[in-house]
Coordinates of C-alpha atoms in Angstrom, one line a residue:
M1 CA -24.5 -13.3 5.4
P2 CA -27.6 -12.1 3.5
R3 CA -26.5 -9.5 0.5
A4 CA -28.5 -6.5 -0.4
T5 CA -28.2 -3.9 -3.1
V6 CA -28.8 0.1 -2.9
I7 CA -29.7 1.8 -5.5
G8 CA -28.8 5.8 -5.8
L9 CA -26.5 7.5 -3.8
G10 CA -28.1 10.2 -2.2
K11 CA -28.7 10.8 1.3
S12 CA -31.8 8.3 1.4
G13 CA -29.5 5.9 -0.1
V14 CA -26.7 6.4 2.0
A15 CA -29.0 6.1 4.9
A16 CA -30.2 2.8 4.2
A17 CA -27.0 1.3 3.0
R18 CA -26.0 2.1 6.6
L19 CA -28.8 0.9 8.2
L20 CA -28.9 -2.6 6.3
K21 CA -25.1 -2.7 7.3
R22 CA -25.7 -2.5 11.3
E23 CA -28.8 -4.7 10.7
G24 CA -26.1 -7.5 9.2
W25 CA -26.2 -7.4 5.7
E26 CA -23.4 -7.3 3.0
V27 CA -24.3 -3.9 1.3
E28 CA -23.2 -3.0 -2.2
L29 CA -24.6 0.7 -3.2
S30 CA -24.6 1.7 -6.9
D31 CA -25.2 4.9 -8.7
G32 CA -24.9 5.6 -12.3
N33 CA -23.1 8.9 -12.1
T34 CA -19.7 9.9 -11.1
S35 CA -18.3 12.7 -9.6
E36 CA -15.6 13.8 -7.0
T37 CA -18.2 14.2 -4.4
L38 CA -19.5 10.6 -5.1
L39 CA -15.7 9.4 -5.3
Q40 CA -15.3 11.2 -1.6
Q41 CA -18.3 9.3 -0.4
Q42 CA -17.4 6.1 -2.0
Q43 CA -13.9 6.2 0.0
Q44 CA -16.0 7.3 3.1
L45 CA -18.4 4.5 2.9
A46 CA -15.7 1.6 2.0
A47 CA -14.2 2.5 5.4
E48 CA -17.5 1.3 6.9
Q49 CA -17.1 -1.6 4.8
I50 CA -20.1 -0.6 2.3
T51 CA -18.8 -1.2 -1.1
V52 CA -20.1 1.9 -3.7
K53 CA -20.0 1.0 -7.3
L54 CA -20.0 4.3 -9.5
G55 CA -20.8 5.0 -13.3
Q56 CA -22.5 1.7 -13.8
S57 CA -25.9 0.5 -13.5
L58 CA -27.0 -2.5 -11.3
E59 CA -26.8 -5.9 -13.6
L60 CA -28.5 -8.9 -12.0
N61 CA -26.6 -11.6 -14.1
G62 CA -24.9 -14.9 -12.3
A63 CA -25.8 -16.5 -9.4
N64 CA -24.5 -14.2 -6.6
L65 CA -27.8 -12.2 -6.6
P66 CA -28.9 -9.9 -3.7
Q67 CA -31.6 -11.1 -1.7
L68 CA -33.1 -7.4 -1.3
I69 CA -33.1 -4.1 -3.6
V70 CA -33.5 -1.2 -2.0
V71 CA -34.5 1.8 -4.2
S72 CA -34.1 5.7 -3.6
P73 CA -36.9 7.9 -4.2
G74 CA -35.4 9.2 -7.3
V75 CA -35.0 6.3 -9.1
P76 CA -38.0 5.2 -11.2
W77 CA -40.1 2.0 -10.2
D78 CA -40.3 0.4 -13.3
I79 CA -36.6 0.7 -14.7
P80 CA -35.8 -2.8 -16.7
V81 CA -33.7 -3.8 -13.9
L82 CA -36.3 -3.6 -11.4
I83 CA -39.1 -5.3 -13.4
K84 CA -36.2 -8.0 -13.7
A85 CA -35.5 -8.1 -10.0
R86 CA -39.4 -8.5 -9.3
Q87 CA -39.6 -11.1 -11.7
L88 CA -36.6 -13.0 -10.4
G89 CA -38.4 -12.8 -7.2
I90 CA -35.8 -10.4 -5.3
E91 CA -37.5 -8.5 -3.0
T92 CA -37.3 -4.8 -3.9
I93 CA -38.6 -1.8 -1.3
G94 CA -38.1 1.9 -1.5
E95 CA -36.0 3.7 1.5
M96 CA -39.2 4.6 3.1
E97 CA -40.3 1.4 3.4
L98 CA -37.0 0.0 4.8
A99 CA -37.4 2.8 7.3
W100 CA -41.0 1.6 8.3
R101 CA -39.9 -1.9 8.7
N102 CA -37.3 -0.4 11.5
L103 CA -39.8 2.0 13.1
R104 CA -43.4 0.2 12.5
S105 CA -43.8 -0.3 16.3
L106 CA -43.9 4.1 16.4
P107 CA -46.8 6.0 15.3
W108 CA -46.2 7.8 12.3
V109 CA -47.9 10.9 10.4
G110 CA -47.8 10.3 6.7
I111 CA -48.3 13.3 4.6
T112 CA -48.9 13.4 0.8
G113 CA -50.1 15.6 -2.2
T114 CA -49.4 17.3 -5.2
N115 CA -49.2 20.6 -3.4
G116 CA -48.8 21.9 0.4
K117 CA -47.2 18.6 1.6
T118 CA -44.1 20.2 2.7
T119 CA -45.6 23.4 4.7
T120 CA -48.1 21.1 6.2
T121 CA -45.6 18.4 7.2
A122 CA -43.3 21.3 8.8
L123 CA -46.4 22.9 10.7
I124 CA -47.0 19.2 12.2
A125 CA -43.8 18.6 13.1
A126 CA -43.3 22.2 14.7
I127 CA -46.8 21.6 16.6
F128 CA -45.7 18.1 18.0
Q129 CA -42.3 19.5 19.0
A130 CA -43.7 22.3 20.9
A131 CA -45.7 19.8 22.7
E132 CA -42.3 18.5 23.7
L133 CA -42.6 15.4 21.5
D134 CA -39.6 14.3 19.7
A135 CA -41.0 14.3 16.4
P136 CA -38.2 14.8 13.5
A137 CA -39.8 15.5 9.9
C138 CA -38.4 13.4 7.4
G139 CA -38.6 11.7 4.0
N140 CA -39.1 14.5 1.4
I141 CA -38.3 17.1 3.8
G142 CA -35.7 17.1 6.6
Y143 CA -33.8 13.9 7.1
A144 CA -34.0 10.8 5.2
A145 CA -36.5 8.5 6.8
C146 CA -33.7 5.5 7.3
E147 CA -31.7 8.6 9.2
V148 CA -34.2 8.5 11.6
A149 CA -34.2 4.6 12.1
L150 CA -30.3 4.6 12.7
S151 CA -30.6 7.6 15.3
C152 CA -33.5 5.5 17.0
R153 CA -31.7 2.0 17.4
T154 CA -28.5 3.3 18.6
G155 CA -29.2 5.2 21.8
T156 CA -26.7 8.0 21.2
E157 CA -26.8 11.4 20.1
T158 CA -27.4 12.2 16.2
P159 CA -27.9 15.3 14.4
I160 CA -31.9 15.1 14.3
Q161 CA -32.2 15.6 18.0
N162 CA -33.7 18.6 18.9
Q163 CA -32.3 21.0 21.3
K164 CA -35.1 20.4 23.9
S165 CA -34.4 16.6 24.6
K166 CA -32.0 13.9 23.9
I167 CA -32.6 10.7 21.9
Q168 CA -32.0 7.9 24.1
N169 CA -33.7 4.8 22.9
C170 CA -36.4 6.0 20.5
I171 CA -38.5 9.2 19.6
D172 CA -42.2 9.9 19.8
W173 CA -43.4 10.0 16.2
V174 CA -42.3 9.7 12.9
I175 CA -43.5 13.0 10.8
A176 CA -43.0 11.8 7.1
E177 CA -43.7 13.8 3.9
I178 CA -44.1 10.9 1.6
S179 CA -44.1 11.4 -2.0
S180 CA -45.7 9.4 -4.7
Y181 CA -42.4 7.9 -5.8
Q182 CA -42.3 6.8 -2.1
V183 CA -45.5 5.4 -1.6
E184 CA -45.3 3.4 -5.0
S185 CA -42.2 1.4 -3.7
S186 CA -43.5 1.1 0.2
S187 CA -46.1 -2.0 0.1
S188 CA -46.8 -2.2 3.9
L189 CA -46.4 1.6 5.1
A190 CA -49.4 2.1 7.1
P191 CA -49.4 5.6 9.3
R192 CA -51.4 6.1 12.3
I193 CA -52.3 9.3 10.7
G194 CA -52.5 10.0 6.7
V195 CA -53.0 13.5 5.3
W196 CA -54.0 14.3 1.7
T197 CA -53.1 17.8 0.8
T198 CA -53.8 18.2 -2.5
F199 CA -54.6 16.2 -5.9
T200 CA -53.7 18.0 -9.2
P201 CA -51.6 16.5 -12.4
D202 CA -47.9 16.3 -11.6
H203 CA -45.2 13.3 -12.4
L204 CA -47.3 11.8 -15.2
S205 CA -44.3 11.3 -17.3
R206 CA -43.4 8.7 -14.4
H207 CA -47.1 7.8 -13.5
Q208 CA -48.5 7.8 -17.1
T209 CA -52.3 8.3 -16.4
L210 CA -53.9 11.0 -13.8
E211 CA -55.7 7.2 -12.5
N212 CA -52.5 5.6 -11.6
Y213 CA -51.2 8.7 -9.9
Y214 CA -54.5 8.9 -8.0
N215 CA -54.0 5.2 -6.9
I216 CA -50.5 5.5 -5.6
K217 CA -51.4 8.2 -3.4
A218 CA -54.2 6.9 -2.2
K219 CA -52.8 3.7 -1.2
L220 CA -51.1 5.4 1.5
L221 CA -54.4 6.9 2.8
R222 CA -56.0 3.6 2.7
Q223 CA -53.3 1.8 5.0
S224 CA -53.7 4.6 7.4
E225 CA -55.5 4.3 10.5
L226 CA -57.2 7.8 10.5
Q227 CA -57.3 9.9 7.8
V228 CA -57.5 13.7 7.0
F229 CA -58.3 15.4 3.6
N230 CA -58.3 18.5 2.3
G231 CA -62.1 19.2 1.5
D232 CA -61.4 22.3 -0.5
D233 CA -59.5 20.3 -3.3
T234 CA -61.6 19.8 -6.1
Y235 CA -60.4 16.4 -6.8
L236 CA -60.7 15.2 -3.5
R237 CA -64.0 16.5 -2.8
Q238 CA -65.2 14.9 -6.3
Q239 CA -64.1 11.3 -4.6
G240 CA -66.0 12.5 -1.1
L241 CA -67.5 10.3 1.1
S242 CA -68.4 7.5 -1.2
A243 CA -64.5 6.8 -1.2
W244 CA -63.6 7.7 2.0
P245 CA -66.5 7.6 4.5
D246 CA -64.4 7.9 8.0
A247 CA -62.0 10.5 6.7
Y248 CA -61.8 14.1 8.4
W249 CA -62.5 16.6 6.0
T250 CA -61.4 20.3 6.4
S251 CA -62.6 23.3 5.0
V252 CA -61.6 27.2 4.9
R253 CA -65.3 28.2 3.8
G254 CA -66.8 27.1 7.2
K255 CA -69.2 24.5 8.6
D256 CA -71.4 24.3 5.8
F257 CA -68.8 23.3 3.3
L258 CA -67.7 20.2 5.3
I259 CA -68.8 17.1 3.4
S260 CA -69.1 15.2 6.3
E261 CA -70.1 15.4 9.8
K262 CA -66.8 15.7 11.6
G263 CA -63.9 17.4 10.4
F264 CA -62.2 20.9 11.1
Y265 CA -63.0 24.3 9.7
I266 CA -62.6 27.8 9.8
E267 CA -65.3 30.3 11.4
D268 CA -64.6 33.9 12.6
D269 CA -60.9 33.7 12.6
W270 CA -60.9 30.7 14.5
V271 CA -60.0 26.9 13.4
V272 CA -62.7 25.0 14.7
E273 CA -63.2 21.0 15.7
K274 CA -65.9 18.9 15.0
L275 CA -64.9 15.3 16.0
S276 CA -68.3 13.5 15.4
A277 CA -71.8 14.1 14.4
T278 CA -72.8 14.4 17.7
S279 CA -69.7 16.4 19.5
A280 CA -70.1 20.1 19.8
P281 CA -67.8 22.2 17.5
E282 CA -64.8 23.5 19.5
P283 CA -62.4 26.4 18.8
I284 CA -58.8 25.4 18.8
V285 CA -56.7 28.3 17.5
K286 CA -57.0 31.8 16.0
V287 CA -56.0 31.4 12.2
S288 CA -54.6 35.1 12.5
T289 CA -52.1 33.4 14.5
L290 CA -50.6 32.3 11.5
R291 CA -47.8 34.4 9.5
M292 CA -47.9 33.1 6.2
V293 CA -50.2 34.4 3.6
G294 CA -52.8 32.9 1.5
E295 CA -56.0 30.7 1.8
H296 CA -53.9 27.5 0.9
N297 CA -51.7 28.2 4.0
Q298 CA -55.1 28.0 5.9
Q299 CA -55.7 25.0 4.3
N300 CA -52.7 23.7 5.5
L301 CA -53.1 24.9 9.0
L302 CA -56.4 23.3 9.1
M303 CA -55.1 19.9 8.2
A304 CA -51.9 20.4 10.7
V305 CA -54.2 21.0 13.5
A306 CA -56.3 18.4 12.4
T307 CA -53.5 15.9 12.9
A308 CA -52.5 17.7 16.0
R309 CA -55.9 17.2 17.8
L310 CA -56.1 13.4 16.6
A311 CA -52.6 12.8 17.9
G312 CA -53.9 14.4 21.5
I313 CA -51.9 17.6 21.5
N314 CA -53.5 20.1 23.5
R315 CA -54.3 23.8 22.3
D316 CA -51.7 25.8 23.7
A317 CA -49.1 23.7 22.4
I318 CA -50.8 24.0 19.2
A319 CA -51.3 28.0 19.6
L320 CA -47.6 28.3 20.5
A321 CA -46.0 26.5 17.5
I322 CA -48.1 28.3 15.0
R323 CA -47.4 31.6 16.5
E324 CA -43.5 31.0 16.3
F325 CA -43.8 28.9 12.9
P326 CA -41.5 31.0 10.5
G327 CA -43.0 29.3 7.1
V328 CA -41.1 27.3 4.6
A329 CA -38.0 27.7 2.7
H330 CA -38.4 28.1 -1.0
R331 CA -42.7 28.2 -0.6
L332 CA -43.4 31.9 -0.4
E333 CA -40.6 32.8 1.7
H334 CA -39.8 36.6 1.8
I335 CA -36.4 37.4 1.2
C336 CA -36.1 40.8 1.6
T337 CA -37.3 44.6 0.7
W338 CA -35.5 46.6 -1.6
E339 CA -37.3 50.2 -2.1
G340 CA -40.5 49.0 -0.9
I341 CA -40.2 46.3 -3.2
D342 CA -40.7 42.7 -1.5
F343 CA -38.7 40.0 -3.2
I344 CA -40.2 36.6 -2.8
N345 CA -39.0 33.0 -3.3
D346 CA -41.3 30.5 -4.4
S347 CA -38.7 28.2 -6.1
K348 CA -40.9 25.0 -4.6
A349 CA -43.4 25.8 -6.9
T350 CA -42.5 23.3 -9.6
N351 CA -45.8 22.9 -11.5
Y352 CA -48.7 25.2 -12.8
D353 CA -51.0 24.4 -10.0
A354 CA -48.2 25.3 -7.5
A355 CA -47.3 28.5 -9.3
E356 CA -50.8 29.7 -9.6
V357 CA -51.4 29.8 -5.7
G358 CA -48.1 31.7 -5.4
L359 CA -49.1 34.3 -7.6
A360 CA -52.8 34.2 -6.2
S361 CA -51.1 34.9 -2.7
V362 CA -49.0 38.0 -3.4
N363 CA -50.1 41.5 -3.8
S364 CA -50.5 42.6 -7.4
P365 CA -49.3 43.8 -9.7
A366 CA -46.3 41.7 -9.5
I367 CA -43.4 41.0 -11.3
L368 CA -43.1 37.4 -12.0
I369 CA -39.8 35.2 -12.8
A370 CA -41.1 31.6 -14.3
G371 CA -39.3 29.0 -16.3
G372 CA -37.1 26.0 -16.0
E373 CA -37.6 22.8 -17.2
A374 CA -41.6 22.4 -18.2
K375 CA -43.7 19.7 -16.9
A376 CA -47.0 18.3 -18.8
G377 CA -49.9 20.0 -17.3
D378 CA -53.0 22.1 -17.4
D379 CA -51.6 25.6 -17.5
T380 CA -54.8 27.4 -18.3
G381 CA -55.3 28.5 -14.5
W382 CA -51.6 29.7 -14.4
L383 CA -52.0 31.9 -17.6
A384 CA -55.3 33.1 -16.5
K385 CA -53.5 34.5 -12.9
I386 CA -51.0 36.0 -14.9
H387 CA -53.4 38.1 -16.5
S388 CA -55.0 39.3 -13.7
K389 CA -52.0 39.8 -11.6
A390 CA -48.5 39.8 -13.4
A391 CA -47.3 43.3 -14.8
A392 CA -44.4 41.7 -16.4
V393 CA -43.0 38.2 -16.8
L394 CA -39.3 37.3 -17.1
L395 CA -38.7 34.0 -18.5
I396 CA -35.8 31.9 -17.9
G397 CA -34.3 27.9 -18.6
S398 CA -35.4 25.9 -21.4
A399 CA -39.2 26.4 -20.9
A400 CA -38.7 30.5 -22.0
P401 CA -39.3 30.0 -25.6
V402 CA -42.7 27.5 -25.0
F403 CA -43.6 30.0 -22.4
A404 CA -43.4 32.7 -24.6
Q405 CA -45.6 31.2 -27.2
R406 CA -48.0 30.3 -24.5
L407 CA -48.4 33.7 -23.0
Q408 CA -49.0 35.5 -26.9
E409 CA -51.7 32.7 -27.3
V410 CA -53.6 34.1 -24.7
G411 CA -52.8 37.3 -25.5
Y412 CA -50.3 38.7 -22.8
Y413 CA -47.2 40.4 -24.4
S414 CA -45.4 41.8 -21.3
Y415 CA -42.8 39.5 -21.0
H416 CA -39.3 39.0 -21.3
I417 CA -36.9 36.0 -22.0
V418 CA -33.7 36.4 -19.7
E419 CA -32.6 32.9 -19.8
T420 CA -30.7 33.0 -16.3
M421 CA -31.4 34.1 -12.9
E422 CA -28.7 36.6 -12.9
R423 CA -30.2 38.3 -15.5
A424 CA -33.8 38.1 -14.0
V425 CA -33.7 39.6 -10.8
P426 CA -31.8 43.1 -11.9
R427 CA -34.5 43.4 -14.4
A428 CA -37.2 42.6 -12.3
A429 CA -36.0 45.1 -9.8
E430 CA -36.3 47.8 -13.0
L431 CA -39.5 46.5 -13.9
A432 CA -41.0 46.9 -10.5
K433 CA -39.9 50.3 -10.3
E434 CA -41.1 51.1 -13.7
Y435 CA -44.6 49.4 -13.0
Q436 CA -44.5 50.5 -9.3
A437 CA -45.0 46.5 -8.6
P438 CA -45.0 45.9 -4.7
V439 CA -43.6 42.2 -5.2
V440 CA -41.1 40.4 -7.3
L441 CA -41.8 36.9 -7.4
L442 CA -39.9 33.9 -8.4
S443 CA -42.5 31.2 -8.9
P444 CA -41.4 28.9 -11.7
A445 CA -44.0 26.6 -12.5
C446 CA -41.3 24.3 -13.6
A447 CA -38.8 22.2 -12.6
S448 CA -35.2 23.2 -12.1
F449 CA -33.2 20.2 -13.3
D450 CA -32.1 22.3 -16.6
Q451 CA -30.2 25.0 -14.7
Y452 CA -29.8 23.8 -11.4
P453 CA -29.8 20.2 -9.4
N454 CA -33.1 20.8 -7.5
F455 CA -35.2 23.5 -6.5
E456 CA -33.6 24.4 -3.2
V457 CA -30.3 25.1 -5.0
R458 CA -32.6 27.5 -7.5
G459 CA -34.0 29.3 -4.5
D460 CA -30.9 29.9 -3.0
H461 CA -29.3 31.3 -5.6
F462 CA -32.7 33.5 -6.2
R463 CA -32.1 34.5 -2.4
Q464 CA -28.0 35.3 -2.9
L465 CA -28.8 37.4 -5.6
C466 CA -31.7 39.4 -4.2
L467 CA -29.7 40.0 -1.2
A468 CA -26.8 41.2 -3.2
W469 CA -29.1 43.8 -5.1
A470 CA -30.6 45.2 -1.8
G471 CA -27.7 45.3 -0.2
G472 CA -25.9 47.5 -2.2
G473 CA -27.6 47.8 -5.5
K474 CA -26.1 47.5 -8.8
L475 CA -22.1 47.7 -7.6
Q476 CA -22.3 45.2 -5.1
Y477 CA -24.6 42.9 -7.3
N478 CA -22.2 43.4 -10.3
L479 CA -19.0 42.4 -7.8
I480 CA -21.1 39.3 -6.8
L481 CA -21.5 38.3 -9.9
S482 CA -18.2 38.9 -11.2
S483 CA -16.6 36.9 -8.2
S484 CA -18.9 33.8 -9.1
L485 CA -17.6 33.5 -13.1

């Protein structure tokens, strides 16, 4: 029996281990951490004859080496044990690549980009599902890709089935949000349609240079049969037709701003399709149908509609999906309104560019909550947007002192270091009253790992605190806090 090792006991790693086990592999799953939750998972997987080793790193010593190593998305591709594995000739792939090898007979949509990919992925999946296609969202959103592969091969009901249909043998499309980490570890992944939403500096602590980060993203698009690009993104637009001559480009600014003779653009409140140099422009759906605010969401809409049309989906299904689309949790998500003040959760804004877009999308003046674990990047655009849009900034997490210094350097002094979300929410409500600000916005411009396991938990905490404040004011809010201590 061939041996495989899976690194990382998260959702992706567990799904990969189960898929390999079903395919006849002897599977060992390793994770350097240990906790009560992981110990429970260890026992559960042991009952499935999957060995789990906790609190230790994989070692490649001796003769009994695995033939395959599968890496979870959060595991760096260049750690010493993986470099050694490749030197030893051990095939090393990511969880997304494993799913692709099991589902490559199906058409895939692969969405990548620095920002915007989650909303675009969710929109695409909603449109495909409105067209009565089984098209689950997976990867960085929804289900692990290997969970989809598991459901597809068994012919039995699984949690990823939607309520309109039952998965019998397989699904119609795979809609995958694919991060640079997942592209990096997927050698043969080749979607039917590849979508590139935006490109700005991010994850440079892992990818080292902007050029390397770009080339990783570009690999996915080069291996895609059809390509959709955000033509309003400065960096992608600079690459243009010389790098991507056959792509479909988009622009919220109209036909004159398309950089090729085919693409999708906005004109007179319509998304307009032009599929070739000689084809007539065709209106597809009204932009005002979309409930989400911001020009960036109009761009997300363009890319989603382009993908749907290239997949052969009709206008009625597109219009239905967009009309009913509620938005994405943690991305400019409206939580509640208290005494005329909107509380907006933009916890997914984990870098400066995303946070700048978040501020640009809300009414001003806003009370901004920012901070967390700071990332490398250019903060000048974000700081300028704070100057023009924010009445006050509340700083949380380990980045608070650094952010305070940067704000001072650009001449902005209306900031308060509050350290925690529990202190930020009531202070933000008070400042919103003081400045007559219509919005309290959590848009951190930071990773969450200094205080939270991920940005979702951070956003959920913000939501809980806002709802407690809005539901009963200070008394109920303080009761919520005291019960959680």
